[in-house]
Amino acid sequence: MSDTAPKQRPQYRNISVPQILSYRLPLAAKSSILHRVSGALLFLCLPLVLLPLFSLSVSSPESFETLRSYVDNPVCKLILLVLIWGYLHHFCAGIRYLALDLHLGNDKESAKKSAGMVFGVSLALTVVFGLKLFGVW
């Protein structure tokens, strides 16, 4: 008998939520997870929030003014800001994934930079649209 038998790999069966939350994910993984979250957010809000708001805004001038009074509420503005962020992040990450599908930036360093660019551009655009939404200009 030889002592070179392979070691048994550890089996993790009872992983708790705090253990999962302590993992340090790379920036590209965080971008991927948020891409999925923003896509789900937009998909779920489309029939519940976005289409009713759109139909209310284009049906008549009176309904548009009603919608405008709803949007003056700060809670409604925060909901719209989250939806704006979801759209912008999903859009920017989608462009990143199109580039990755074309085999552009597949190495580790380029993927890290492009994930950082997704966060930077989407958050900067969210700030710009948020300032417009809250009436700064």
PDB file of C-alpha atoms in Angstrom:
ATOM      1  CA  MET A   1       0.000   0.000   0.000  1.00  0.00           C
ATOM      2  CA  SER A   2       1.240   3.437  -0.810  1.00  0.00           C
ATOM      3  CA  ASP A   3       0.710   6.630   1.100  1.00  0.00           C
ATOM      4  CA  THR A   4       0.054   8.631  -2.074  1.00  0.00           C
ATOM      5  CA  ALA A   5      -3.695   8.032  -2.111  1.00  0.00           C
ATOM      6  CA  PRO A   6      -5.574  11.228  -2.922  1.00  0.00           C
ATOM      7  CA  LYS A   7      -7.089  13.072  -0.008  1.00  0.00           C
ATOM      8  CA  GLN A   8     -10.824  13.180   0.324  1.00  0.00           C
ATOM      9  CA  ARG A   9     -12.232  16.527  -0.677  1.00  0.00           C
ATOM     10  CA  PRO A  10     -14.116  18.319   2.096  1.00  0.00           C
ATOM     11  CA  GLN A  11     -17.874  18.295   1.795  1.00  0.00           C
ATOM     12  CA  TYR A  12     -19.791  21.333   2.888  1.00  0.00           C
ATOM     13  CA  ARG A  13     -23.410  20.480   3.542  1.00  0.00           C
ATOM     14  CA  ASN A  14     -24.483  22.890   6.234  1.00  0.00           C
ATOM     15  CA  ILE A  15     -23.390  26.276   4.931  1.00  0.00           C
ATOM     16  CA  SER A  16     -25.134  29.100   6.742  1.00  0.00           C
ATOM     17  CA  VAL A  17     -26.096  32.505   5.392  1.00  0.00           C
ATOM     18  CA  PRO A  18     -23.399  34.389   7.371  1.00  0.00           C
ATOM     19  CA  GLN A  19     -20.778  32.128   5.803  1.00  0.00           C
ATOM     20  CA  ILE A  20     -22.094  32.883   2.326  1.00  0.00           C
ATOM     21  CA  LEU A  21     -22.166  36.616   3.058  1.00  0.00           C
ATOM     22  CA  SER A  22     -18.532  36.534   4.171  1.00  0.00           C
ATOM     23  CA  TYR A  23     -17.315  35.438   0.716  1.00  0.00           C
ATOM     24  CA  ARG A  24     -15.328  38.105  -1.097  1.00  0.00           C
ATOM     25  CA  LEU A  25     -16.626  38.146  -4.631  1.00  0.00           C
ATOM     26  CA  PRO A  26     -14.639  39.776  -7.428  1.00  0.00           C
ATOM     27  CA  LEU A  27     -16.038  42.929  -8.982  1.00  0.00           C
ATOM     28  CA  ALA A  28     -17.081  41.055 -12.136  1.00  0.00           C
ATOM     29  CA  ALA A  29     -19.177  38.649 -10.047  1.00  0.00           C
ATOM     30  CA  LYS A  30     -20.889  41.530  -8.260  1.00  0.00           C
ATOM     31  CA  SER A  31     -21.631  43.120 -11.618  1.00  0.00           C
ATOM     32  CA  SER A  32     -23.078  39.851 -12.894  1.00  0.00           C
ATOM     33  CA  ILE A  33     -25.292  39.393  -9.847  1.00  0.00           C
ATOM     34  CA  LEU A  34     -26.567  42.969 -10.055  1.00  0.00           C
ATOM     35  CA  HIS A  35     -27.185  42.517 -13.793  1.00  0.00           C
ATOM     36  CA  ARG A  36     -29.521  39.646 -12.959  1.00  0.00           C
ATOM     37  CA  VAL A  37     -31.148  41.535 -10.090  1.00  0.00           C
ATOM     38  CA  SER A  38     -31.736  44.621 -12.225  1.00  0.00           C
ATOM     39  CA  GLY A  39     -33.169  42.489 -15.040  1.00  0.00           C
ATOM     40  CA  ALA A  40     -35.570  40.773 -12.641  1.00  0.00           C
ATOM     41  CA  LEU A  41     -36.524  44.142 -11.142  1.00  0.00           C
ATOM     42  CA  LEU A  42     -37.308  45.602 -14.551  1.00  0.00           C
ATOM     43  CA  PHE A  43     -39.182  42.478 -15.655  1.00  0.00           C
ATOM     44  CA  LEU A  44     -41.365  42.422 -12.539  1.00  0.00           C
ATOM     45  CA  CYS A  45     -42.003  46.170 -12.568  1.00  0.00           C
ATOM     46  CA  LEU A  46     -42.918  46.338 -16.249  1.00  0.00           C
ATOM     47  CA  PRO A  47     -46.562  45.202 -15.920  1.00  0.00           C
ATOM     48  CA  LEU A  48     -47.021  46.516 -12.374  1.00  0.00           C
ATOM     49  CA  VAL A  49     -45.453  49.976 -12.521  1.00  0.00           C
ATOM     50  CA  LEU A  50     -44.043  51.020 -15.885  1.00  0.00           C
ATOM     51  CA  LEU A  51     -46.894  50.190 -18.268  1.00  0.00           C
ATOM     52  CA  PRO A  52     -49.613  51.712 -16.041  1.00  0.00           C
ATOM     53  CA  LEU A  53     -47.512  54.869 -15.613  1.00  0.00           C
ATOM     54  CA  PHE A  54     -46.946  55.070 -19.361  1.00  0.00           C
ATOM     55  CA  SER A  55     -50.621  54.574 -20.197  1.00  0.00           C
ATOM     56  CA  LEU A  56     -51.585  57.197 -17.618  1.00  0.00           C
ATOM     57  CA  SER A  57     -49.109  59.670 -19.069  1.00  0.00           C
ATOM     58  CA  VAL A  58     -50.279  59.418 -22.689  1.00  0.00           C
ATOM     59  CA  SER A  59     -54.043  58.980 -22.363  1.00  0.00           C
ATOM     60  CA  SER A  60     -54.984  62.652 -21.754  1.00  0.00           C
ATOM     61  CA  PRO A  61     -53.543  65.928 -20.462  1.00  0.00           C
ATOM     62  CA  GLU A  62     -55.597  65.574 -17.265  1.00  0.00           C
ATOM     63  CA  SER A  63     -54.195  62.097 -16.544  1.00  0.00           C
ATOM     64  CA  PHE A  64     -50.703  63.414 -17.226  1.00  0.00           C
ATOM     65  CA  GLU A  65     -51.223  66.102 -14.579  1.00  0.00           C
ATOM     66  CA  THR A  66     -52.484  63.418 -12.187  1.00  0.00           C
ATOM     67  CA  LEU A  67     -49.337  61.416 -12.837  1.00  0.00           C
ATOM     68  CA  ARG A  68     -47.244  64.519 -12.318  1.00  0.00           C
ATOM     69  CA  SER A  69     -48.816  65.043  -8.889  1.00  0.00           C
ATOM     70  CA  TYR A  70     -48.001  61.416  -7.977  1.00  0.00           C
ATOM     71  CA  VAL A  71     -44.391  61.838  -9.019  1.00  0.00           C
ATOM     72  CA  ASP A  72     -44.039  64.892  -6.774  1.00  0.00           C
ATOM     73  CA  ASN A  73     -44.157  62.498  -3.805  1.00  0.00           C
ATOM     74  CA  PRO A  74     -40.592  61.770  -2.552  1.00  0.00           C
ATOM     75  CA  VAL A  75     -41.346  58.047  -2.077  1.00  0.00           C
ATOM     76  CA  CYS A  76     -42.455  57.794  -5.695  1.00  0.00           C
ATOM     77  CA  LYS A  77     -39.282  59.597  -6.772  1.00  0.00           C
ATOM     78  CA  LEU A  78     -37.159  57.091  -4.852  1.00  0.00           C
ATOM     79  CA  ILE A  79     -38.976  54.190  -6.523  1.00  0.00           C
ATOM     80  CA  LEU A  80     -38.388  55.799  -9.907  1.00  0.00           C
ATOM     81  CA  LEU A  81     -34.729  56.375  -9.013  1.00  0.00           C
ATOM     82  CA  VAL A  82     -34.308  52.658  -8.231  1.00  0.00           C
ATOM     83  CA  LEU A  83     -35.931  51.800 -11.563  1.00  0.00           C
ATOM     84  CA  ILE A  84     -33.649  54.278 -13.345  1.00  0.00           C
ATOM     85  CA  TRP A  85     -30.619  52.676 -11.688  1.00  0.00           C
ATOM     86  CA  GLY A  86     -31.898  49.207 -12.639  1.00  0.00           C
ATOM     87  CA  TYR A  87     -32.282  50.189 -16.270  1.00  0.00           C
ATOM     88  CA  LEU A  88     -28.935  51.961 -16.517  1.00  0.00           C
ATOM     89  CA  HIS A  89     -26.999  49.184 -14.768  1.00  0.00           C
ATOM     90  CA  HIS A  90     -28.691  46.505 -16.879  1.00  0.00           C
ATOM     91  CA  PHE A  91     -27.945  48.480 -20.048  1.00  0.00           C
ATOM     92  CA  CYS A  92     -24.272  49.099 -19.213  1.00  0.00           C
ATOM     93  CA  ALA A  93     -23.680  45.518 -18.060  1.00  0.00           C
ATOM     94  CA  GLY A  94     -25.435  44.261 -21.180  1.00  0.00           C
ATOM     95  CA  ILE A  95     -22.973  46.181 -23.353  1.00  0.00           C
ATOM     96  CA  ARG A  96     -20.143  44.631 -21.321  1.00  0.00           C
ATOM     97  CA  TYR A  97     -21.532  41.146 -21.930  1.00  0.00           C
ATOM     98  CA  LEU A  98     -21.873  41.839 -25.639  1.00  0.00           C
ATOM     99  CA  ALA A  99     -18.181  42.744 -25.707  1.00  0.00           C
ATOM    100  CA  LEU A 100     -17.344  39.578 -23.767  1.00  0.00           C
ATOM    101  CA  ASP A 101     -19.360  37.544 -26.286  1.00  0.00           C
ATOM    102  CA  LEU A 102     -17.156  39.033 -28.999  1.00  0.00           C
ATOM    103  CA  HIS A 103     -14.112  37.813 -27.003  1.00  0.00           C
ATOM    104  CA  LEU A 104     -13.068  41.336 -26.107  1.00  0.00           C
ATOM    105  CA  GLY A 105     -11.673  41.734 -22.616  1.00  0.00           C
ATOM    106  CA  ASN A 106     -11.882  38.119 -21.489  1.00  0.00           C
ATOM    107  CA  ASP A 107      -8.659  38.189 -19.495  1.00  0.00           C
ATOM    108  CA  LYS A 108      -8.845  38.768 -15.752  1.00  0.00           C
ATOM    109  CA  GLU A 109      -7.505  42.322 -15.663  1.00  0.00           C
ATOM    110  CA  SER A 110      -9.703  43.565 -18.525  1.00  0.00           C
ATOM    111  CA  ALA A 111     -12.771  41.920 -17.004  1.00  0.00           C
ATOM    112  CA  LYS A 112     -12.048  43.651 -13.706  1.00  0.00           C
ATOM    113  CA  LYS A 113     -11.660  47.025 -15.438  1.00  0.00           C
ATOM    114  CA  SER A 114     -14.817  46.620 -17.514  1.00  0.00           C
ATOM    115  CA  ALA A 115     -16.827  45.624 -14.426  1.00  0.00           C
ATOM    116  CA  GLY A 116     -15.542  48.745 -12.677  1.00  0.00           C
ATOM    117  CA  MET A 117     -16.512  50.814 -15.697  1.00  0.00           C
ATOM    118  CA  VAL A 118     -20.035  49.353 -15.583  1.00  0.00           C
ATOM    119  CA  PHE A 119     -20.409  50.442 -11.961  1.00  0.00           C
ATOM    120  CA  GLY A 120     -18.872  53.858 -12.568  1.00  0.00           C
ATOM    121  CA  VAL A 121     -20.854  54.714 -15.685  1.00  0.00           C
ATOM    122  CA  SER A 122     -24.175  53.372 -14.426  1.00  0.00           C
ATOM    123  CA  LEU A 123     -23.877  55.146 -11.075  1.00  0.00           C
ATOM    124  CA  ALA A 124     -22.754  58.407 -12.708  1.00  0.00           C
ATOM    125  CA  LEU A 125     -25.690  58.306 -15.116  1.00  0.00           C
ATOM    126  CA  THR A 126     -28.024  57.463 -12.227  1.00  0.00           C
ATOM    127  CA  VAL A 127     -26.795  60.541 -10.370  1.00  0.00           C
ATOM    128  CA  VAL A 128     -27.377  62.717 -13.453  1.00  0.00           C
ATOM    129  CA  PHE A 129     -30.899  61.390 -14.031  1.00  0.00           C
ATOM    130  CA  GLY A 130     -31.604  61.500 -10.286  1.00  0.00           C
ATOM    131  CA  LEU A 131     -30.650  65.162 -10.133  1.00  0.00           C
ATOM    132  CA  LYS A 132     -33.002  65.822 -13.021  1.00  0.00           C
ATOM    133  CA  LEU A 133     -35.745  63.761 -11.333  1.00  0.00           C
ATOM    134  CA  PHE A 134     -35.436  65.672  -8.055  1.00  0.00           C
ATOM    135  CA  GLY A 135     -35.505  69.005  -9.875  1.00  0.00           C
ATOM    136  CA  VAL A 136     -31.976  70.263  -9.314  1.00  0.00           C
ATOM    137  CA  TRP A 137     -32.072  71.668 -12.854  1.00  0.00           C
TER     138      TRP A 137
END
